[in-house]
PDB file of C-alpha atoms and ligand atoms in Angstrom:
ATOM      1  CA  MET G 135       0.096 -26.625 -15.872  1.00 92.00           C
ATOM      2  CA  ILE G 136      -0.923 -27.321 -12.258  1.00 95.00           C
ATOM      3  CA  GLU G 137       0.851 -30.126 -10.396  1.00 96.00           C
ATOM      4  CA  VAL G 138       0.025 -30.814  -6.764  1.00 97.00           C
ATOM      5  CA  GLU G 139       1.740 -33.795  -5.210  1.00 97.00           C
ATOM      6  CA  ASN G 140       0.867 -35.237  -1.813  1.00 97.00           C
ATOM      7  CA  LEU G 141       0.023 -31.861  -0.287  1.00 97.00           C
ATOM      8  CA  THR G 142      -0.622 -31.802   3.463  1.00 97.00           C
ATOM      9  CA  VAL G 143      -1.257 -28.511   5.264  1.00 97.00           C
ATOM     10  CA  THR G 144      -1.450 -28.077   9.028  1.00 97.00           C
ATOM     11  CA  TYR G 145      -2.234 -24.631  10.433  1.00 97.00           C
ATOM     12  CA  PRO G 146      -0.326 -23.441  13.524  1.00 95.00           C
ATOM     13  CA  GLY G 147      -1.787 -24.962  16.693  1.00 94.00           C
ATOM     14  CA  ALA G 148      -4.085 -27.326  14.763  1.00 95.00           C
ATOM     15  CA  THR G 149      -4.212 -30.936  15.911  1.00 94.00           C
ATOM     16  CA  ARG G 150      -4.953 -32.307  12.440  1.00 96.00           C
ATOM     17  CA  PRO G 151      -4.260 -31.217   8.880  1.00 97.00           C
ATOM     18  CA  ALA G 152      -6.717 -28.949   7.026  1.00 97.00           C
ATOM     19  CA  LEU G 153      -5.688 -30.739   3.843  1.00 96.00           C
ATOM     20  CA  LYS G 154      -4.260 -34.237   3.728  1.00 96.00           C
ATOM     21  CA  ALA G 155      -2.208 -35.830   0.949  1.00 96.00           C
ATOM     22  CA  ALA G 156      -3.979 -33.954  -1.846  1.00 96.00           C
ATOM     23  CA  SER G 157      -2.777 -34.587  -5.382  1.00 97.00           C
ATOM     24  CA  LEU G 158      -3.988 -32.914  -8.552  1.00 95.00           C
ATOM     25  CA  ARG G 159      -2.908 -32.434 -12.153  1.00 96.00           C
ATOM     26  CA  LEU G 160      -4.423 -30.009 -14.627  1.00 95.00           C
ATOM     27  CA  ALA G 161      -3.297 -29.392 -18.182  1.00 93.00           C
ATOM     28  CA  ALA G 162      -3.287 -25.966 -19.864  1.00 90.00           C
ATOM     29  CA  GLY G 163      -6.821 -24.940 -20.880  1.00 87.00           C
ATOM     30  CA  GLU G 164      -8.498 -27.152 -18.297  1.00 89.00           C
ATOM     31  CA  CYS G 165     -10.996 -25.663 -15.882  1.00 89.00           C
ATOM     32  CA  LEU G 166     -11.668 -27.284 -12.516  1.00 92.00           C
ATOM     33  CA  LEU G 167     -14.571 -26.538 -10.177  1.00 91.00           C
ATOM     34  CA  MET G 168     -13.913 -27.635  -6.615  1.00 92.00           C
ATOM     35  CA  THR G 169     -16.962 -28.123  -4.421  1.00 92.00           C
ATOM     36  CA  GLY G 170     -17.373 -29.376  -0.878  1.00 92.00           C
ATOM     37  CA  PRO G 171     -18.747 -28.347   2.509  1.00 94.00           C
ATOM     38  CA  THR G 172     -17.389 -25.331   4.383  1.00 93.00           C
ATOM     39  CA  GLY G 173     -14.137 -26.235   6.105  1.00 94.00           C
ATOM     40  CA  CYS G 174     -13.194 -29.110   3.781  1.00 95.00           C
ATOM     41  CA  GLY G 175     -10.045 -27.314   2.607  1.00 95.00           C
ATOM     42  CA  LYS G 176     -10.926 -25.565  -0.692  1.00 94.00           C
ATOM     43  CA  SER G 177      -9.429 -22.182   0.275  1.00 94.00           C
ATOM     44  CA  THR G 178      -6.435 -23.914   1.816  1.00 96.00           C
ATOM     45  CA  LEU G 179      -5.668 -25.623  -1.490  1.00 96.00           C
ATOM     46  CA  LEU G 180      -6.205 -22.366  -3.385  1.00 96.00           C
ATOM     47  CA  ASN G 181      -3.826 -20.551  -1.024  1.00 95.00           C
ATOM     48  CA  CYS G 182      -1.207 -23.175  -1.778  1.00 96.00           C
ATOM     49  CA  LEU G 183      -1.754 -22.774  -5.529  1.00 95.00           C
ATOM     50  CA  ASN G 184      -1.014 -19.044  -5.219  1.00 94.00           C
ATOM     51  CA  GLY G 185       1.984 -19.669  -2.978  1.00 93.00           C
ATOM     52  CA  LEU G 186       0.550 -17.858   0.030  1.00 91.00           C
ATOM     53  CA  LEU G 187       0.748 -20.776   2.463  1.00 94.00           C
ATOM     54  CA  LEU G 188       3.999 -22.136   1.096  1.00 91.00           C
ATOM     55  CA  ASN G 189       6.184 -19.197   1.928  1.00 84.00           C
ATOM     56  CA  GLU G 190       6.606 -18.054   5.529  1.00 77.00           C
ATOM     57  CA  SER G 191       2.906 -18.346   6.422  1.00 83.00           C
ATOM     58  CA  GLY G 192       3.524 -20.272   9.633  1.00 90.00           C
ATOM     59  CA  ALA G 193       1.522 -23.240   8.343  1.00 93.00           C
ATOM     60  CA  GLN G 194       3.313 -26.554   8.035  1.00 95.00           C
ATOM     61  CA  VAL G 195       3.162 -27.587   4.400  1.00 95.00           C
ATOM     62  CA  GLU G 196       4.414 -30.921   3.097  1.00 96.00           C
ATOM     63  CA  GLY G 197       4.379 -31.953  -0.532  1.00 96.00           C
ATOM     64  CA  GLU G 198       4.927 -30.102  -3.779  1.00 95.00           C
ATOM     65  CA  VAL G 199       3.048 -27.450  -5.753  1.00 96.00           C
ATOM     66  CA  LYS G 200       4.194 -26.535  -9.259  1.00 96.00           C
ATOM     67  CA  LEU G 201       2.702 -24.097 -11.750  1.00 95.00           C
ATOM     68  CA  ALA G 202       3.969 -24.268 -15.326  1.00 92.00           C
ATOM     69  CA  GLY G 203       6.802 -26.482 -14.105  1.00 93.00           C
ATOM     70  CA  GLN G 204       7.932 -23.973 -11.461  1.00 93.00           C
ATOM     71  CA  SER G 205       7.912 -25.022  -7.821  1.00 94.00           C
ATOM     72  CA  LEU G 206       6.222 -22.383  -5.662  1.00 94.00           C
ATOM     73  CA  ARG G 207       8.379 -23.130  -2.641  1.00 90.00           C
ATOM     74  CA  ASN G 208      10.750 -20.217  -2.008  1.00 84.00           C
ATOM     75  CA  CYS G 209       9.528 -18.630  -5.215  1.00 90.00           C
ATOM     76  CA  PRO G 210       9.659 -14.789  -5.098  1.00 88.00           C
ATOM     77  CA  LEU G 211       6.204 -13.187  -4.806  1.00 84.00           C
ATOM     78  CA  ALA G 212       6.703 -11.098  -7.948  1.00 83.00           C
ATOM     79  CA  GLU G 213       7.290 -14.309  -9.898  1.00 88.00           C
ATOM     80  CA  ILE G 214       4.283 -16.039  -8.345  1.00 90.00           C
ATOM     81  CA  ALA G 215       2.173 -13.006  -9.372  1.00 86.00           C
ATOM     82  CA  THR G 216       2.943 -13.773 -13.006  1.00 87.00           C
ATOM     83  CA  LEU G 217       2.110 -17.469 -12.551  1.00 94.00           C
ATOM     84  CA  ALA G 218      -1.146 -17.296 -10.589  1.00 95.00           C
ATOM     85  CA  GLY G 219      -3.851 -14.629 -10.451  1.00 94.00           C
ATOM     86  CA  THR G 220      -6.247 -14.865  -7.511  1.00 93.00           C
ATOM     87  CA  VAL G 221      -9.747 -13.412  -7.222  1.00 93.00           C
ATOM     88  CA  ARG G 222     -11.547 -13.837  -3.911  1.00 90.00           C
ATOM     89  CA  GLN G 223     -15.214 -13.871  -2.996  1.00 84.00           C
ATOM     90  CA  ASP G 224     -15.973 -10.356  -1.727  1.00 85.00           C
ATOM     91  CA  PRO G 225     -15.123  -7.923  -4.542  1.00 87.00           C
ATOM     92  CA  ALA G 226     -15.585  -4.682  -2.554  1.00 87.00           C
ATOM     93  CA  THR G 227     -12.847  -5.571  -0.056  1.00 90.00           C
ATOM     94  CA  GLN G 228     -10.299  -6.288  -2.810  1.00 91.00           C
ATOM     95  CA  LEU G 229     -10.587  -3.018  -4.710  1.00 93.00           C
ATOM     96  CA  CYS G 230      -8.025  -0.450  -3.675  1.00 91.00           C
ATOM     97  CA  THR G 231      -8.164   2.507  -6.108  1.00 94.00           C
ATOM     98  CA  ALA G 232     -10.835   5.012  -7.223  1.00 94.00           C
ATOM     99  CA  THR G 233     -11.618   4.097 -10.830  1.00 97.00           C
ATOM    100  CA  VAL G 234     -11.756   1.121 -13.164  1.00 97.00           C
ATOM    101  CA  ALA G 235      -8.751   2.399 -15.119  1.00 97.00           C
ATOM    102  CA  THR G 236      -6.521   2.979 -12.076  1.00 97.00           C
ATOM    103  CA  GLU G 237      -7.474  -0.345 -10.524  1.00 97.00           C
ATOM    104  CA  VAL G 238      -6.069  -2.349 -13.431  1.00 97.00           C
ATOM    105  CA  MET G 239      -2.903  -0.217 -13.427  1.00 97.00           C
ATOM    106  CA  PHE G 240      -2.264  -0.860  -9.724  1.00 95.00           C
ATOM    107  CA  GLY G 241      -0.935  -4.406 -10.055  1.00 93.00           C
ATOM    108  CA  LEU G 242       0.935  -3.621 -13.267  1.00 95.00           C
ATOM    109  CA  GLU G 243       2.737  -0.706 -11.568  1.00 95.00           C
ATOM    110  CA  ASN G 244       3.616  -2.923  -8.606  1.00 91.00           C
ATOM    111  CA  LEU G 245       5.210  -5.408 -10.976  1.00 90.00           C
ATOM    112  CA  GLY G 246       7.137  -2.637 -12.736  1.00 92.00           C
ATOM    113  CA  VAL G 247       5.527  -3.189 -16.140  1.00 95.00           C
ATOM    114  CA  PRO G 248       6.386  -0.177 -18.387  1.00 97.00           C
ATOM    115  CA  LEU G 249       3.555   2.366 -18.831  1.00 97.00           C
ATOM    116  CA  GLU G 250       3.007   1.858 -22.556  1.00 97.00           C
ATOM    117  CA  GLU G 251       2.823  -1.916 -22.166  1.00 97.00           C
ATOM    118  CA  SER G 252       0.542  -1.516 -19.125  1.00 97.00           C
ATOM    119  CA  GLU G 253      -1.927   0.581 -21.106  1.00 97.00           C
ATOM    120  CA  ILE G 254      -2.101  -2.027 -23.861  1.00 97.00           C
ATOM    121  CA  ARG G 255      -2.653  -4.781 -21.320  1.00 97.00           C
ATOM    122  CA  ARG G 256      -5.313  -2.731 -19.501  1.00 97.00           C
ATOM    123  CA  THR G 257      -7.339  -2.172 -22.669  1.00 97.00           C
ATOM    124  CA  GLU G 258      -7.104  -5.850 -23.552  1.00 94.00           C
ATOM    125  CA  ALA G 259      -8.070  -7.073 -20.070  1.00 94.00           C
ATOM    126  CA  LEU G 260     -11.020  -4.668 -19.720  1.00 96.00           C
ATOM    127  CA  ASN G 261     -12.322  -5.688 -23.142  1.00 93.00           C
ATOM    128  CA  GLN G 262     -11.999  -9.352 -22.172  1.00 91.00           C
ATOM    129  CA  VAL G 263     -14.351  -8.869 -19.227  1.00 92.00           C
ATOM    130  CA  GLY G 264     -16.727  -6.488 -21.031  1.00 91.00           C
ATOM    131  CA  LEU G 265     -15.742  -3.340 -19.108  1.00 94.00           C
ATOM    132  CA  GLY G 266     -14.001  -1.536 -21.969  1.00 94.00           C
ATOM    133  CA  ASP G 267     -16.602   1.264 -21.936  1.00 95.00           C
ATOM    134  CA  LEU G 268     -16.430   1.851 -18.172  1.00 96.00           C
ATOM    135  CA  ARG G 269     -12.770   2.867 -17.817  1.00 95.00           C
ATOM    136  CA  GLU G 270     -13.498   6.135 -16.014  1.00 95.00           C
ATOM    137  CA  ARG G 271     -16.281   4.747 -13.798  1.00 97.00           C
ATOM    138  CA  ALA G 272     -15.714   4.937 -10.020  1.00 97.00           C
ATOM    139  CA  THR G 273     -15.173   1.445  -8.624  1.00 96.00           C
ATOM    140  CA  SER G 274     -17.687   2.244  -5.870  1.00 94.00           C
ATOM    141  CA  GLU G 275     -20.398   2.795  -8.505  1.00 95.00           C
ATOM    142  CA  LEU G 276     -20.000  -0.627 -10.113  1.00 94.00           C
ATOM    143  CA  SER G 277     -22.418  -3.448  -9.407  1.00 90.00           C
ATOM    144  CA  GLY G 278     -21.073  -6.475  -7.544  1.00 88.00           C
ATOM    145  CA  GLY G 279     -20.796  -8.418 -10.798  1.00 90.00           C
ATOM    146  CA  GLN G 280     -18.944  -5.543 -12.497  1.00 92.00           C
ATOM    147  CA  GLN G 281     -16.561  -5.288  -9.524  1.00 93.00           C
ATOM    148  CA  GLN G 282     -15.883  -9.005  -9.749  1.00 91.00           C
ATOM    149  CA  ARG G 283     -15.242  -8.703 -13.502  1.00 92.00           C
ATOM    150  CA  LEU G 284     -12.884  -5.786 -12.818  1.00 95.00           C
ATOM    151  CA  LEU G 285     -10.921  -7.955 -10.387  1.00 94.00           C
ATOM    152  CA  ILE G 286     -10.704 -10.668 -13.025  1.00 93.00           C
ATOM    153  CA  ALA G 287      -9.380  -8.021 -15.463  1.00 95.00           C
ATOM    154  CA  CYS G 288      -6.777  -6.937 -12.884  1.00 95.00           C
ATOM    155  CA  ALA G 289      -5.629 -10.541 -12.579  1.00 94.00           C
ATOM    156  CA  LEU G 290      -5.617 -11.107 -16.359  1.00 93.00           C
ATOM    157  CA  ALA G 291      -3.580  -7.938 -16.973  1.00 95.00           C
ATOM    158  CA  LEU G 292      -0.671  -9.566 -15.133  1.00 94.00           C
ATOM    159  CA  ARG G 293      -0.869 -12.379 -17.724  1.00 92.00           C
ATOM    160  CA  PRO G 294      -0.899 -15.238 -15.214  1.00 93.00           C
ATOM    161  CA  ARG G 295      -0.635 -18.826 -16.398  1.00 92.00           C
ATOM    162  CA  VAL G 296      -3.377 -19.868 -13.975  1.00 94.00           C
ATOM    163  CA  LEU G 297      -6.485 -18.025 -12.769  1.00 94.00           C
ATOM    164  CA  LEU G 298      -7.702 -18.971  -9.280  1.00 96.00           C
ATOM    165  CA  LEU G 299     -11.139 -17.938  -8.051  1.00 94.00           C
ATOM    166  CA  ASP G 300     -12.375 -18.485  -4.499  1.00 93.00           C
ATOM    167  CA  GLU G 301     -16.190 -18.621  -4.514  1.00 89.00           C
ATOM    168  CA  PRO G 302     -16.433 -15.856  -7.134  1.00 85.00           C
ATOM    169  CA  LEU G 303     -20.227 -16.072  -7.397  1.00 85.00           C
ATOM    170  CA  SER G 304     -21.201 -16.267  -3.745  1.00 83.00           C
ATOM    171  CA  GLN G 305     -21.756 -12.516  -3.219  1.00 78.00           C
ATOM    172  CA  LEU G 306     -23.551 -11.894  -6.523  1.00 80.00           C
ATOM    173  CA  ASP G 307     -27.148 -11.734  -7.669  1.00 84.00           C
ATOM    174  CA  PRO G 308     -28.179 -14.188 -10.443  1.00 90.00           C
ATOM    175  CA  GLN G 309     -27.476 -11.683 -13.238  1.00 86.00           C
ATOM    176  CA  GLY G 310     -24.016 -10.789 -11.879  1.00 83.00           C
ATOM    177  CA  ALA G 311     -23.220 -14.478 -11.455  1.00 87.00           C
ATOM    178  CA  ALA G 312     -24.333 -15.250 -15.026  1.00 89.00           C
ATOM    179  CA  GLU G 313     -22.044 -12.483 -16.341  1.00 86.00           C
ATOM    180  CA  ILE G 314     -19.047 -13.922 -14.483  1.00 87.00           C
ATOM    181  CA  VAL G 315     -19.744 -17.445 -15.758  1.00 89.00           C
ATOM    182  CA  ALA G 316     -19.949 -16.096 -19.338  1.00 89.00           C
ATOM    183  CA  VAL G 317     -16.658 -14.175 -18.941  1.00 87.00           C
ATOM    184  CA  LEU G 318     -14.880 -17.207 -17.475  1.00 87.00           C
ATOM    185  CA  ASP G 319     -16.178 -19.419 -20.255  1.00 88.00           C
ATOM    186  CA  GLN G 320     -14.896 -16.964 -22.852  1.00 87.00           C
ATOM    187  CA  ILE G 321     -11.466 -16.736 -21.180  1.00 86.00           C
ATOM    188  CA  ARG G 322     -11.253 -20.532 -21.179  1.00 84.00           C
ATOM    189  CA  ARG G 323     -12.155 -20.730 -24.868  1.00 84.00           C
ATOM    190  CA  GLN G 324      -9.587 -18.064 -25.769  1.00 79.00           C
ATOM    191  CA  GLY G 325      -6.946 -20.022 -23.841  1.00 67.00           C
TER     192      GLY G 325
HETATM  193  P1  ADP T 573     -13.157 -24.219   2.800  1.00 64.20           P
HETATM  194  O1  ADP T 573     -12.533 -23.192   1.890  1.00 64.20           O
HETATM  195  O2  ADP T 573     -13.451 -25.516   2.084  1.00 64.20           O
HETATM  196  O3  ADP T 573     -14.334 -23.696   3.540  1.00 64.20           O
HETATM  197  P2  ADP T 573     -10.760 -23.873   4.436  1.00 64.20           P
HETATM  198  O4  ADP T 573      -9.605 -24.238   3.584  1.00 64.20           O
HETATM  199  O5  ADP T 573     -11.064 -22.408   4.628  1.00 64.20           O
HETATM  200  O6  ADP T 573     -12.071 -24.640   3.908  1.00 64.20           O
HETATM  201  O7  ADP T 573     -10.585 -24.499   5.880  1.00 64.20           O
HETATM  202  C1  ADP T 573     -10.133 -25.840   6.095  1.00 64.20           C
HETATM  203  C2  ADP T 573      -9.889 -26.024   7.601  1.00 64.20           C
HETATM  204  O8  ADP T 573      -8.761 -25.233   7.991  1.00 64.20           O
HETATM  205  C3  ADP T 573     -11.046 -25.566   8.491  1.00 64.20           C
HETATM  206  O9  ADP T 573     -11.115 -26.456   9.579  1.00 64.20           O
HETATM  207  C4  ADP T 573     -10.631 -24.185   8.938  1.00 64.20           C
HETATM  208  O10 ADP T 573     -11.166 -23.874  10.194  1.00 64.20           O
HETATM  209  C5  ADP T 573      -9.114 -24.305   9.007  1.00 64.20           C
HETATM  210  N1  ADP T 573      -8.419 -23.032   8.705  1.00 64.20           N
HETATM  211  C6  ADP T 573      -8.568 -22.305   7.572  1.00 64.20           C
HETATM  212  N2  ADP T 573      -7.777 -21.210   7.604  1.00 64.20           N
HETATM  213  C7  ADP T 573      -7.114 -21.257   8.797  1.00 64.20           C
HETATM  214  C8  ADP T 573      -6.138 -20.421   9.420  1.00 64.20           C
HETATM  215  N3  ADP T 573      -5.677 -19.326   8.826  1.00 64.20           N
HETATM  216  N4  ADP T 573      -5.677 -20.782  10.643  1.00 64.20           N
HETATM  217  C9  ADP T 573      -6.131 -21.908  11.254  1.00 64.20           C
HETATM  218  N5  ADP T 573      -7.045 -22.742  10.709  1.00 64.20           N
HETATM  219  C10 ADP T 573      -7.534 -22.424   9.496  1.00 64.20           C
END
């Protein structure tokens, strides 16, 4: 599902690569936790797996990244959005609409998914993360853990093949973090 081959990334002006000759293979259903000190290249790898650094970012990227057999080099963004869903660490800065319901619709509308299909996907995604009863809730009134789960629902609604999370627990209290871990475990079990 994920194939990374000899990936080396050098940011503009940098004297040495942020990531050097990284290789990685993950099959469908596998879950990988990457740990390491700040600055070791975790976000850089993640931003290659979602295509961000591979396409006109200014960074020099050597090597290959494939998701579900598709090379991400020169891959249109709309296509990458259906391959990889990304959730970053600070939920509040990633939310861009007023309510839970509209937030999930935002990405679906951007991808041109028909309304009827979008509504089905929204219900499914919100149920998956345990927010089915909070559809009309203002995003600003959600707890950090609920906001993070909403962002996971937004990603899932696009039906990506791979879900990428950059330090998804770092801004959460222990209860919020436990909820995210439970949701991720359930998603993994459901395949
Ligand atoms: P981590 O996620 O493990 O903390 P990063 O991938 O963010 O590590 O960073 C790896 C290295 O690349 C660090 O030395 C960092 O300073 C550098 N770096 C990260 N992003 C950029 C960028 N946009 N421009 C220049 N250097 C960067």
